[in-house]
Amino acid sequence: MISINNLSFNYEEVNILDSIDLIIKNNGLTCLVGGNGVGKSTLLNLIVGELELQVGAIHYNDKNINKSDLLSKISYLPSVLYDPLYITVQELLNLSRFNNKGFLNFKLESEDKKKIQFSIEKCGLQNYSNRIFSSLSSGEKQKVWLAFCIAQDKNFIFLDEALNNLDYDNKDIFFNLLKEISINKGVLISTHNIDMVIKYADRVLVLKDKKIVYDGLPKEDLYKII
Amino acid sequence: MNKFITLSITIILLGLLGILLGVFIGPSKIGAGEFIDAIMFKSSVANNTIIWDIRLPRIFIAISVGSSFAVAGVILQTTTRNPLGDPQLFGITGGALIVQALIITGLIDATPWLNTILSVLASIICSILIYIFASRETFKPATLALIGFSVGAMCLAISTGIMAYQRVFTQQALGVIGGSTANIAWSSYIPMIPFMFIGLFFILSISYRLNILSLGNTIIRNVGVNPNRIRLLSMIFAGVLSGSAVSVVGTVGLLGLIAAHISRIIMGNDVRKVVVFAIPVGSLLMLYADQISRLIFMPNEVPVGLVISIIGAPIMIYLAWRHL
């Protein structure tokens, strides 16, 4: 459980987030919605430590936790991702299990290989392993990045608009997949896709005017609040 | 494995051919018998000198310098996610170039060891400066290239200025700026060797971690690695390699760039393999360029750096067109 207490953030004198309190549980699919520039990415970046906290605190299971330990619990995909040059999908997914075991290479144990294989199957990437990552379409790349997070198998998965390039059918498939994963992981995704939010979310957070103005079950007239 | 054997045999044959060219062909005719005598110091004094002090050191120097620049190129391309990565283009050799200008004009009176140590230090300073400028906010590959390029251009201007002010002969100035392996004594070459081995050893031992640098900072941190620490260390050791090479031959443009790309195209994506393979690729490129530089207008010489640029530019254009 990640608890965020009294979090405020200013960017160049402009107040973006104002005393936000939020608890993210170890399971369930939470969707973070809100207009452009409302601070969704800022909130996610603060939790994963990409931005320095200014005011407020973040606790893990009600205890203090340092940045790197917290990050070891969260898989995070930022909204802007760089294409790794030259490497194949399989090589990219292998890097998700990077470690310092082994001398001249990191060593994939059989457990690591199983998790990578599992993520490949879950995301339907069986025929992609030997493709060069940078040659894929933007939707296919997002599938690979999601597989990357699943293979990491951390307690939480945070996605910043990570499925927005998928076509309608694939969005349905992947939100369904997130829902399935969220049985034993806390999944938080920021998105503009209200249809999917209404269909799949366990919990909706609406961010507006520096505050979380709605925190609850998805409902049909969600777009009115945003 | 088959590919490995084919590549090894090709490298060895090409290497041997290059060495034979370097030993046997030149303004003075030396036959096989005389060569064997000269190797054992049993030929005439002139022949002994030609083999031991003129032709053999060049071969060793070409191989060492070629591999140093090539590995530095691979490291820079990988750590900065930039296909333009090259010790000269990124300005890392700039500091060492100024040191060379100061030494050649006699403004610093340096022994070969001091020369190499100063060049390495100057390169490390350039690496760190470029790194600091480029990573003040967030690390962007394009910023790094722009800053590196500017630092390099400024250093080149300063060293040219120093040489112009002190009225250094054109031939000498060209040797420093264009790179030359001519008339270098063993004593000037030997100080480079320890730095080369330290740099290569360090880079090989961390190269498996470099694979991960292609992922972008957020993801790198997410798999538990501090991207900036590895980048800084890699740039420093690229500085050690290229600085020590510059102290012997001056700057050789494009070599690191071309060797790194050739190596990547042949070896694929794994940085470890690309680094290891860059060693023979860089050595061979330099070895053959050096033969061209001394034989094409025999007995006059063209700076080897210019030869590399002239044969390298078309290769680079082809590679960019075909593979990037």
Coordinates of C-alpha atoms in Angstrom, one line a residue:
Chain A
M1 CA 0.0 0.0 0.0
I2 CA 1.4 3.4 -1.0
S3 CA 0.1 6.4 0.9
I4 CA 0.5 9.9 -0.2
N5 CA 0.0 12.6 2.4
N6 CA -0.4 16.3 1.9
L7 CA 1.4 16.4 -1.5
S8 CA 1.9 19.8 -3.1
F9 CA 4.0 20.7 -6.1
N10 CA 5.0 23.9 -7.8
Y11 CA 6.6 24.1 -11.2
E12 CA 8.4 27.5 -11.7
E13 CA 6.2 29.3 -9.1
V14 CA 3.0 27.8 -10.6
N15 CA 1.1 25.6 -8.3
I16 CA 0.3 22.3 -10.0
L17 CA -0.8 20.0 -7.2
D18 CA -2.3 21.2 -3.9
S19 CA -2.3 19.1 -0.7
I20 CA -3.2 15.8 -2.3
D21 CA -4.0 12.8 -0.1
L22 CA -4.2 9.4 -1.7
I23 CA -3.9 5.7 -0.9
I24 CA -3.1 3.2 -3.6
K25 CA -3.8 -0.4 -2.6
N26 CA -1.9 -3.5 -3.5
N27 CA -4.6 -4.6 -5.9
G28 CA -7.2 -3.3 -8.2
L29 CA -7.2 -1.2 -11.4
T30 CA -7.2 2.5 -10.7
C31 CA -7.7 4.9 -13.5
L32 CA -6.4 8.5 -13.2
V33 CA -8.3 10.9 -15.5
G34 CA -8.3 14.6 -16.1
G35 CA -7.7 17.2 -18.9
N36 CA -4.4 17.9 -20.5
G37 CA -1.8 19.6 -18.3
V38 CA -3.8 19.0 -15.2
G39 CA -0.9 17.3 -13.4
K40 CA -1.5 13.6 -13.9
S41 CA 2.1 13.0 -15.1
T42 CA 3.4 15.2 -12.4
L43 CA 1.6 13.2 -9.7
L44 CA 3.0 9.9 -11.1
N45 CA 6.5 11.3 -11.5
L46 CA 6.5 12.4 -7.9
I47 CA 5.5 9.0 -6.6
V48 CA 8.2 7.2 -8.6
G49 CA 10.8 9.7 -7.7
E50 CA 11.4 11.2 -11.1
L51 CA 10.5 14.6 -9.6
E52 CA 11.8 15.7 -6.2
L53 CA 9.1 16.0 -3.5
Q54 CA 8.6 19.6 -2.4
V55 CA 5.8 19.4 0.2
G56 CA 4.3 16.2 1.6
A57 CA 5.4 12.6 2.2
I58 CA 5.0 9.2 0.7
H59 CA 4.8 6.1 2.8
Y60 CA 4.9 2.4 2.0
N61 CA 2.8 0.2 4.2
D62 CA 2.7 3.1 6.6
K63 CA 6.4 3.2 7.0
N64 CA 9.0 5.7 5.7
I65 CA 10.7 4.4 2.6
N66 CA 13.6 5.8 0.5
K67 CA 13.3 6.6 -3.2
S68 CA 15.1 3.6 -4.6
D69 CA 13.4 1.1 -2.3
L70 CA 10.0 2.5 -3.3
L71 CA 11.0 2.3 -7.0
S72 CA 11.9 -1.3 -6.6
K73 CA 8.2 -2.0 -5.8
I74 CA 6.8 0.0 -8.8
S75 CA 7.1 -0.7 -12.6
Y76 CA 6.6 2.6 -14.3
L77 CA 6.1 3.6 -17.9
P78 CA 6.4 7.4 -18.5
S79 CA 4.3 8.9 -21.3
V80 CA 7.4 9.6 -23.3
L81 CA 9.5 6.5 -24.0
Y82 CA 12.7 6.3 -26.0
D83 CA 13.1 3.6 -28.6
P84 CA 16.1 1.6 -27.7
L85 CA 18.3 1.5 -30.8
Y86 CA 19.2 -1.7 -32.5
I87 CA 17.9 -4.3 -30.0
T88 CA 15.2 -7.0 -30.6
V89 CA 12.0 -7.4 -28.6
Q90 CA 13.4 -10.4 -26.8
E91 CA 16.6 -8.6 -25.9
L92 CA 14.6 -5.6 -24.6
L93 CA 12.4 -7.9 -22.4
N94 CA 15.5 -9.7 -21.1
L95 CA 16.7 -6.3 -19.8
S96 CA 13.5 -6.1 -17.7
R97 CA 15.1 -8.7 -15.4
F98 CA 18.5 -6.9 -15.3
N99 CA 20.6 -7.7 -12.2
N100 CA 24.1 -7.6 -11.0
K101 CA 24.6 -11.4 -10.8
G102 CA 27.2 -12.8 -13.1
F103 CA 30.6 -11.3 -14.1
L104 CA 30.5 -10.2 -17.7
N105 CA 26.8 -10.4 -18.2
F106 CA 23.7 -10.2 -16.1
K107 CA 22.4 -13.7 -15.4
L108 CA 18.8 -14.8 -16.2
E109 CA 17.8 -17.5 -13.8
S110 CA 15.1 -19.9 -14.8
E111 CA 12.6 -17.9 -12.8
D112 CA 13.5 -14.8 -14.8
K113 CA 13.1 -16.6 -18.1
K114 CA 9.7 -17.9 -16.9
K115 CA 8.5 -14.4 -16.1
I116 CA 9.6 -13.1 -19.5
Q117 CA 8.0 -16.0 -21.3
F118 CA 4.8 -15.4 -19.3
S119 CA 4.7 -11.7 -20.2
I120 CA 5.3 -12.5 -23.9
E121 CA 2.3 -14.9 -23.9
K122 CA 0.1 -12.5 -21.9
C123 CA 0.7 -9.7 -24.4
G124 CA 0.5 -11.9 -27.5
L125 CA 4.1 -11.2 -28.6
Q126 CA 5.1 -14.8 -29.5
N127 CA 5.8 -13.8 -33.1
Y128 CA 7.7 -10.7 -32.2
S129 CA 10.7 -11.9 -30.2
N130 CA 13.2 -11.5 -33.0
R131 CA 11.9 -8.3 -34.5
I132 CA 14.0 -5.2 -34.0
F133 CA 12.1 -3.1 -31.5
S134 CA 12.5 0.2 -33.3
S135 CA 10.9 -1.2 -36.5
L136 CA 7.5 -1.9 -34.7
S137 CA 4.5 0.3 -34.9
S138 CA 3.7 2.6 -32.0
G139 CA 0.9 0.3 -30.8
E140 CA 3.1 -2.7 -31.0
K141 CA 5.8 -0.9 -29.0
Q142 CA 3.3 -0.2 -26.3
K143 CA 2.5 -3.8 -26.1
V144 CA 6.2 -4.6 -25.6
W145 CA 6.6 -2.0 -22.9
L146 CA 3.6 -3.4 -21.1
A147 CA 5.2 -6.8 -21.3
F148 CA 8.4 -5.3 -19.9
C149 CA 6.4 -4.2 -16.8
I150 CA 4.7 -7.5 -16.4
A151 CA 8.0 -9.4 -16.7
Q152 CA 9.4 -7.2 -13.9
D153 CA 6.7 -8.6 -11.7
K154 CA 6.8 -5.8 -9.1
N155 CA 4.0 -5.0 -6.6
F156 CA 2.7 -2.0 -8.5
I157 CA 2.4 -1.0 -12.2
F158 CA 2.1 2.7 -13.0
L159 CA 1.3 3.6 -16.6
D160 CA 1.3 7.1 -17.9
E161 CA -1.0 7.1 -21.0
A162 CA 0.8 3.9 -21.9
L163 CA -2.0 2.3 -24.0
N164 CA -3.1 5.3 -26.0
N165 CA -1.7 4.2 -29.3
L166 CA -3.5 0.9 -29.4
D167 CA -6.5 0.4 -31.7
Y168 CA -10.0 -0.1 -30.2
D169 CA -9.9 -3.9 -30.1
N170 CA -6.4 -3.9 -28.7
K171 CA -7.3 -1.4 -26.0
D172 CA -10.1 -3.6 -25.0
I173 CA -7.8 -6.6 -24.8
F174 CA -5.1 -4.8 -22.9
F175 CA -7.4 -3.1 -20.4
N176 CA -8.8 -6.5 -19.8
L177 CA -5.3 -7.8 -19.3
L178 CA -4.6 -5.0 -16.8
K179 CA -7.7 -5.9 -14.9
E180 CA -6.6 -9.5 -14.8
I181 CA -3.1 -8.5 -13.5
S182 CA -4.6 -6.2 -10.9
I183 CA -5.9 -9.1 -9.0
N184 CA -2.6 -9.2 -7.1
K185 CA -0.9 -6.0 -8.2
G186 CA -1.8 -2.4 -7.7
V187 CA -2.3 -1.0 -11.3
L188 CA -2.6 2.7 -11.8
I189 CA -3.0 4.1 -15.3
S190 CA -3.6 7.7 -16.4
T191 CA -5.7 7.8 -19.5
H192 CA -8.1 9.8 -21.6
N193 CA -10.1 6.8 -22.6
I194 CA -13.3 7.2 -20.7
D195 CA -15.0 4.2 -22.4
M196 CA -12.4 1.8 -21.1
V197 CA -12.4 3.5 -17.7
I198 CA -16.1 3.0 -17.3
K199 CA -15.8 -0.6 -18.6
Y200 CA -12.9 -1.8 -16.6
A201 CA -11.8 0.4 -13.7
D202 CA -12.2 -0.6 -10.1
R203 CA -11.6 2.9 -9.0
V204 CA -11.5 6.3 -10.8
L205 CA -9.5 9.3 -9.7
V206 CA -10.4 12.6 -11.3
L207 CA -7.7 15.3 -11.1
K208 CA -8.9 18.8 -11.6
D209 CA -7.9 22.2 -10.4
K210 CA -4.9 20.9 -8.5
K211 CA -7.0 18.5 -6.4
I212 CA -8.5 15.0 -6.7
V213 CA -12.2 16.0 -7.1
Y214 CA -13.6 12.5 -7.5
D215 CA -12.4 9.2 -6.0
G216 CA -14.7 6.3 -6.4
L217 CA -16.4 3.8 -8.7
P218 CA -16.6 4.5 -12.4
K219 CA -20.0 6.0 -13.5
E220 CA -21.6 6.9 -16.8
D221 CA -21.5 10.6 -16.4
L222 CA -17.8 10.7 -15.5
Y223 CA -17.1 13.1 -18.4
K224 CA -19.2 15.8 -16.8
I225 CA -16.8 15.9 -13.8
I226 CA -13.7 16.2 -15.9
Chain B
M1 CA 30.3 -20.4 -34.0
N2 CA 30.8 -20.7 -37.7
K3 CA 30.5 -16.9 -38.1
F4 CA 33.0 -16.5 -35.3
I5 CA 35.6 -18.8 -37.0
T6 CA 35.1 -17.1 -40.4
L7 CA 35.5 -13.7 -38.8
S8 CA 38.6 -14.7 -36.8
I9 CA 40.3 -16.1 -39.9
T10 CA 39.4 -13.0 -41.9
I11 CA 40.8 -10.8 -39.2
I12 CA 44.0 -12.7 -38.9
L13 CA 44.6 -12.9 -42.7
L14 CA 43.9 -9.2 -43.2
G15 CA 46.0 -8.3 -40.2
L16 CA 49.0 -10.4 -41.5
L17 CA 48.6 -8.9 -44.9
G18 CA 48.6 -5.4 -43.5
I19 CA 51.7 -6.1 -41.4
L20 CA 53.5 -7.6 -44.3
L21 CA 52.7 -4.5 -46.4
G22 CA 53.9 -2.3 -43.5
V23 CA 57.2 -4.2 -43.1
F24 CA 58.2 -5.0 -46.7
I25 CA 57.0 -2.1 -48.8
G26 CA 58.5 1.3 -48.6
P27 CA 61.0 3.7 -50.1
S28 CA 63.9 1.3 -49.3
K29 CA 63.7 -2.2 -50.7
I30 CA 64.0 -4.9 -48.1
G31 CA 63.7 -8.6 -49.0
A32 CA 62.5 -11.5 -46.8
G33 CA 66.1 -12.6 -46.0
E34 CA 67.2 -9.1 -45.1
F35 CA 64.1 -8.7 -42.9
I36 CA 64.8 -11.8 -40.9
D37 CA 68.4 -10.7 -40.5
A38 CA 67.2 -7.2 -39.4
I39 CA 64.7 -8.6 -36.9
M40 CA 67.7 -10.3 -35.2
F41 CA 69.9 -7.2 -35.6
K42 CA 72.2 -9.1 -38.0
S43 CA 71.6 -7.0 -41.1
S44 CA 73.3 -3.7 -42.0
V45 CA 72.8 -0.8 -39.5
A46 CA 70.5 1.0 -42.0
N47 CA 68.3 -2.1 -42.5
N48 CA 68.1 -2.7 -38.7
T49 CA 67.0 0.9 -38.2
I50 CA 64.5 0.8 -41.0
I51 CA 62.8 -2.3 -39.7
W52 CA 63.1 -1.7 -35.9
D53 CA 62.8 2.0 -35.6
I54 CA 60.7 3.1 -38.6
R55 CA 58.5 0.3 -39.9
L56 CA 57.7 -1.9 -36.8
P57 CA 56.7 0.9 -34.4
R58 CA 54.2 2.3 -37.0
I59 CA 52.5 -1.1 -37.1
F60 CA 52.2 -1.3 -33.3
I61 CA 51.1 2.3 -33.1
A62 CA 48.4 1.9 -35.8
I63 CA 47.0 -1.2 -34.1
S64 CA 46.9 0.4 -30.6
V65 CA 45.6 3.7 -31.7
G66 CA 43.0 2.1 -34.0
S67 CA 41.6 -0.1 -31.2
S68 CA 41.5 2.8 -28.7
F69 CA 39.6 5.2 -30.9
A70 CA 37.2 2.4 -32.0
V71 CA 36.3 1.3 -28.5
A72 CA 35.9 4.9 -27.4
G73 CA 33.6 5.4 -30.3
V74 CA 31.4 2.4 -29.4
I75 CA 31.2 3.5 -25.8
L76 CA 30.2 7.0 -26.7
Q77 CA 27.6 5.9 -29.1
T78 CA 26.1 3.5 -26.6
T79 CA 26.2 5.7 -23.5
T80 CA 24.8 8.7 -25.2
R81 CA 22.2 6.9 -27.4
N82 CA 23.7 8.9 -30.3
P83 CA 24.9 7.4 -33.6
L84 CA 27.3 10.3 -34.0
G85 CA 29.4 9.2 -31.0
D86 CA 33.1 9.7 -31.7
P87 CA 35.8 10.9 -29.4
Q88 CA 36.7 13.7 -31.8
L89 CA 33.2 14.8 -32.7
F90 CA 32.2 14.8 -29.0
G91 CA 35.1 17.1 -28.2
I92 CA 36.8 14.6 -25.8
T93 CA 40.1 14.7 -27.7
G94 CA 40.0 18.5 -27.7
G95 CA 42.0 18.9 -24.4
A96 CA 44.6 16.4 -25.5
L97 CA 45.0 18.3 -28.8
I98 CA 45.8 21.6 -26.9
V99 CA 48.4 19.7 -24.9
Q100 CA 49.9 18.5 -28.2
A101 CA 50.0 22.0 -29.5
L102 CA 51.7 23.3 -26.4
I103 CA 54.3 20.5 -26.5
I104 CA 55.0 20.8 -30.3
T105 CA 55.6 24.5 -29.9
G106 CA 57.9 24.0 -27.0
L107 CA 55.7 25.9 -24.6
I108 CA 55.6 22.8 -22.4
D109 CA 58.8 20.8 -22.2
A110 CA 57.5 17.3 -21.7
T111 CA 59.0 13.8 -21.8
P112 CA 56.9 11.2 -23.6
W113 CA 55.4 10.0 -20.3
L114 CA 54.5 13.4 -19.2
N115 CA 53.0 14.1 -22.6
T116 CA 50.7 11.0 -22.4
I117 CA 49.7 11.7 -18.8
L118 CA 48.9 15.3 -19.6
S119 CA 46.9 14.3 -22.6
V120 CA 44.9 11.7 -20.7
L121 CA 44.2 14.2 -17.9
A122 CA 43.1 16.9 -20.5
S123 CA 40.8 14.4 -22.1
I124 CA 39.3 13.3 -18.8
I125 CA 38.7 17.0 -18.0
C126 CA 37.0 17.5 -21.3
S127 CA 34.9 14.4 -20.7
I128 CA 33.8 15.6 -17.3
L129 CA 33.1 19.1 -18.5
I130 CA 31.0 17.9 -21.4
Y131 CA 29.2 15.5 -19.1
I132 CA 28.4 18.2 -16.6
F133 CA 27.2 20.7 -19.2
A134 CA 25.0 18.1 -20.8
S135 CA 23.4 16.6 -17.7
R136 CA 22.7 19.7 -15.7
E137 CA 18.9 19.2 -16.1
T138 CA 18.1 16.0 -17.8
F139 CA 20.4 14.1 -20.0
K140 CA 19.6 14.6 -23.7
P141 CA 21.6 13.0 -26.4
A142 CA 21.3 16.0 -28.7
T143 CA 22.5 18.5 -26.1
L144 CA 25.5 16.4 -25.4
A145 CA 26.4 16.2 -29.1
L146 CA 26.0 20.0 -29.5
I147 CA 28.1 20.8 -26.4
G148 CA 30.7 18.2 -27.3
F149 CA 30.9 19.5 -30.9
S150 CA 31.3 23.1 -29.6
V151 CA 34.0 22.1 -27.1
G152 CA 35.8 20.2 -29.8
A153 CA 35.7 23.1 -32.2
M154 CA 36.9 25.6 -29.6
C155 CA 39.8 23.3 -28.6
L156 CA 40.8 22.9 -32.3
A157 CA 40.8 26.6 -32.7
I158 CA 42.9 27.2 -29.6
S159 CA 45.5 24.6 -30.6
T160 CA 45.7 25.8 -34.2
G161 CA 46.1 29.3 -32.8
I162 CA 48.9 28.2 -30.5
M163 CA 50.7 26.6 -33.4
A164 CA 50.1 29.6 -35.7
Y165 CA 51.4 32.0 -33.1
Q166 CA 54.5 30.0 -32.5
R167 CA 55.0 29.5 -36.3
V168 CA 55.1 25.7 -36.3
F169 CA 55.9 24.1 -39.6
T170 CA 52.9 23.1 -41.6
Q171 CA 54.0 19.5 -41.8
Q172 CA 54.2 19.3 -38.0
A173 CA 50.9 21.1 -37.5
L174 CA 49.2 18.8 -40.0
G175 CA 50.7 15.8 -38.1
V176 CA 49.0 16.9 -34.9
I177 CA 45.6 18.0 -36.3
G178 CA 45.4 15.4 -39.1
G179 CA 47.1 12.6 -37.2
S180 CA 50.3 11.0 -38.2
T181 CA 52.1 7.8 -37.4
A182 CA 55.4 8.8 -39.1
N183 CA 58.7 9.0 -37.3
I184 CA 57.4 8.1 -33.8
A185 CA 60.0 6.5 -31.6
W186 CA 59.2 3.6 -29.3
S187 CA 59.8 5.8 -26.3
S188 CA 56.9 8.1 -27.4
Y189 CA 54.6 5.1 -28.0
I190 CA 55.3 3.0 -24.8
P191 CA 53.6 5.4 -22.3
M192 CA 50.3 4.9 -24.2
I193 CA 50.3 1.1 -23.5
P194 CA 49.3 1.0 -19.8
F195 CA 46.5 3.6 -20.4
M196 CA 45.2 1.6 -23.3
F197 CA 45.0 -1.6 -21.2
I198 CA 43.5 0.1 -18.2
G199 CA 40.8 1.7 -20.5
L200 CA 40.1 -1.5 -22.4
F201 CA 39.9 -3.6 -19.2
F202 CA 37.5 -1.3 -17.5
I203 CA 35.2 -0.9 -20.5
L204 CA 35.1 -4.6 -21.1
S205 CA 34.3 -5.3 -17.5
I206 CA 31.3 -2.9 -17.5
S207 CA 30.1 -3.4 -21.1
Y208 CA 27.3 -5.8 -20.1
R209 CA 25.8 -2.9 -18.2
L210 CA 25.9 -0.7 -21.2
N211 CA 23.2 -2.7 -22.9
I212 CA 20.8 -1.2 -20.6
L213 CA 21.7 2.4 -21.4
S214 CA 19.7 2.3 -24.6
L215 CA 16.4 2.3 -22.6
G216 CA 16.0 5.9 -21.6
N217 CA 16.7 7.3 -18.0
T218 CA 13.3 6.6 -16.4
I219 CA 13.3 2.9 -17.5
I220 CA 17.0 2.5 -16.5
R221 CA 16.3 3.8 -13.0
N222 CA 13.2 1.5 -12.9
V223 CA 15.4 -1.6 -13.4
G224 CA 17.6 -0.4 -10.5
V225 CA 20.6 1.2 -12.3
N226 CA 21.9 4.8 -11.9
P227 CA 22.3 5.8 -15.6
N228 CA 24.3 8.9 -15.0
R229 CA 27.0 7.2 -13.0
I230 CA 27.6 4.7 -15.8
R231 CA 27.6 7.4 -18.4
L232 CA 30.1 9.5 -16.5
L233 CA 32.5 6.5 -15.9
S234 CA 32.2 5.4 -19.5
M235 CA 33.0 8.9 -20.8
I236 CA 36.0 9.2 -18.5
F237 CA 37.4 5.9 -19.8
A238 CA 36.7 6.9 -23.4
G239 CA 38.8 9.9 -22.5
V240 CA 41.6 7.8 -21.1
L241 CA 41.7 5.7 -24.3
S242 CA 41.4 8.6 -26.8
G243 CA 43.6 10.9 -24.8
S244 CA 46.5 8.4 -24.7
A245 CA 46.1 7.7 -28.4
V246 CA 46.1 11.5 -29.3
S247 CA 49.4 11.8 -27.3
V248 CA 51.0 9.5 -29.8
V249 CA 49.5 10.3 -33.2
G250 CA 47.4 13.5 -32.8
T251 CA 43.7 13.4 -33.6
V252 CA 42.3 10.9 -36.2
G253 CA 38.8 12.0 -37.1
L254 CA 36.0 9.6 -38.0
L255 CA 37.9 6.5 -37.0
G256 CA 35.9 5.8 -33.8
L257 CA 32.7 6.6 -35.6
I258 CA 33.3 4.3 -38.6
A259 CA 34.8 1.4 -36.6
A260 CA 31.9 1.5 -34.2
H261 CA 29.3 1.3 -36.9
I262 CA 31.0 -1.4 -38.8
S263 CA 31.4 -3.4 -35.7
R264 CA 27.7 -3.0 -34.8
I265 CA 26.5 -3.9 -38.2
I266 CA 28.6 -7.1 -38.2
M267 CA 28.1 -8.1 -34.5
G268 CA 24.5 -7.0 -33.9
N269 CA 23.1 -5.5 -30.8
D270 CA 24.9 -6.9 -27.8
V271 CA 27.3 -4.1 -26.6
R272 CA 29.8 -6.6 -25.3
K273 CA 30.3 -8.2 -28.7
V274 CA 30.4 -4.8 -30.4
V275 CA 33.1 -3.5 -28.0
V276 CA 35.3 -6.6 -28.5
F277 CA 34.9 -6.6 -32.2
A278 CA 35.6 -2.9 -32.5
I279 CA 39.2 -3.7 -31.4
P280 CA 40.2 -5.6 -34.6
V281 CA 38.0 -3.4 -36.8
G282 CA 39.7 -0.2 -35.5
S283 CA 43.1 -1.7 -35.7
L284 CA 42.7 -2.9 -39.3
L285 CA 41.2 0.4 -40.5
M286 CA 44.1 2.3 -39.0
L287 CA 46.7 -0.2 -40.2
Y288 CA 45.5 0.0 -43.8
A289 CA 44.9 3.7 -43.7
D290 CA 48.5 4.0 -42.5
Q291 CA 49.8 2.0 -45.4
I292 CA 47.9 4.2 -47.8
S293 CA 49.2 7.3 -46.1
R294 CA 52.8 6.3 -46.5
L295 CA 52.7 4.6 -49.9
I296 CA 50.4 6.6 -52.0
F297 CA 52.8 9.5 -52.6
M298 CA 55.9 7.7 -51.7
P299 CA 58.4 8.9 -50.4
N300 CA 56.1 11.8 -49.2
E301 CA 53.4 11.1 -46.6
V302 CA 49.8 12.2 -46.2
P303 CA 48.6 12.5 -42.6
V304 CA 46.8 9.2 -41.8
G305 CA 43.8 11.1 -40.3
L306 CA 43.1 12.6 -43.7
V307 CA 43.3 9.2 -45.3
I308 CA 40.8 7.9 -42.8
S309 CA 38.5 10.8 -43.5
I310 CA 38.8 10.3 -47.3
I311 CA 38.1 6.6 -47.3
G312 CA 35.8 6.9 -44.2
A313 CA 33.4 9.4 -45.5
P314 CA 32.1 7.3 -48.4
I315 CA 31.9 4.2 -46.1
M316 CA 29.9 6.3 -43.5
I317 CA 27.6 7.7 -46.2
Y318 CA 26.9 4.1 -47.4
L319 CA 26.3 2.8 -43.9
A320 CA 24.0 5.7 -43.0
W321 CA 22.1 5.2 -46.2
R322 CA 21.9 1.4 -45.9
H323 CA 21.7 0.7 -42.2
L324 CA 20.6 3.6 -40.0

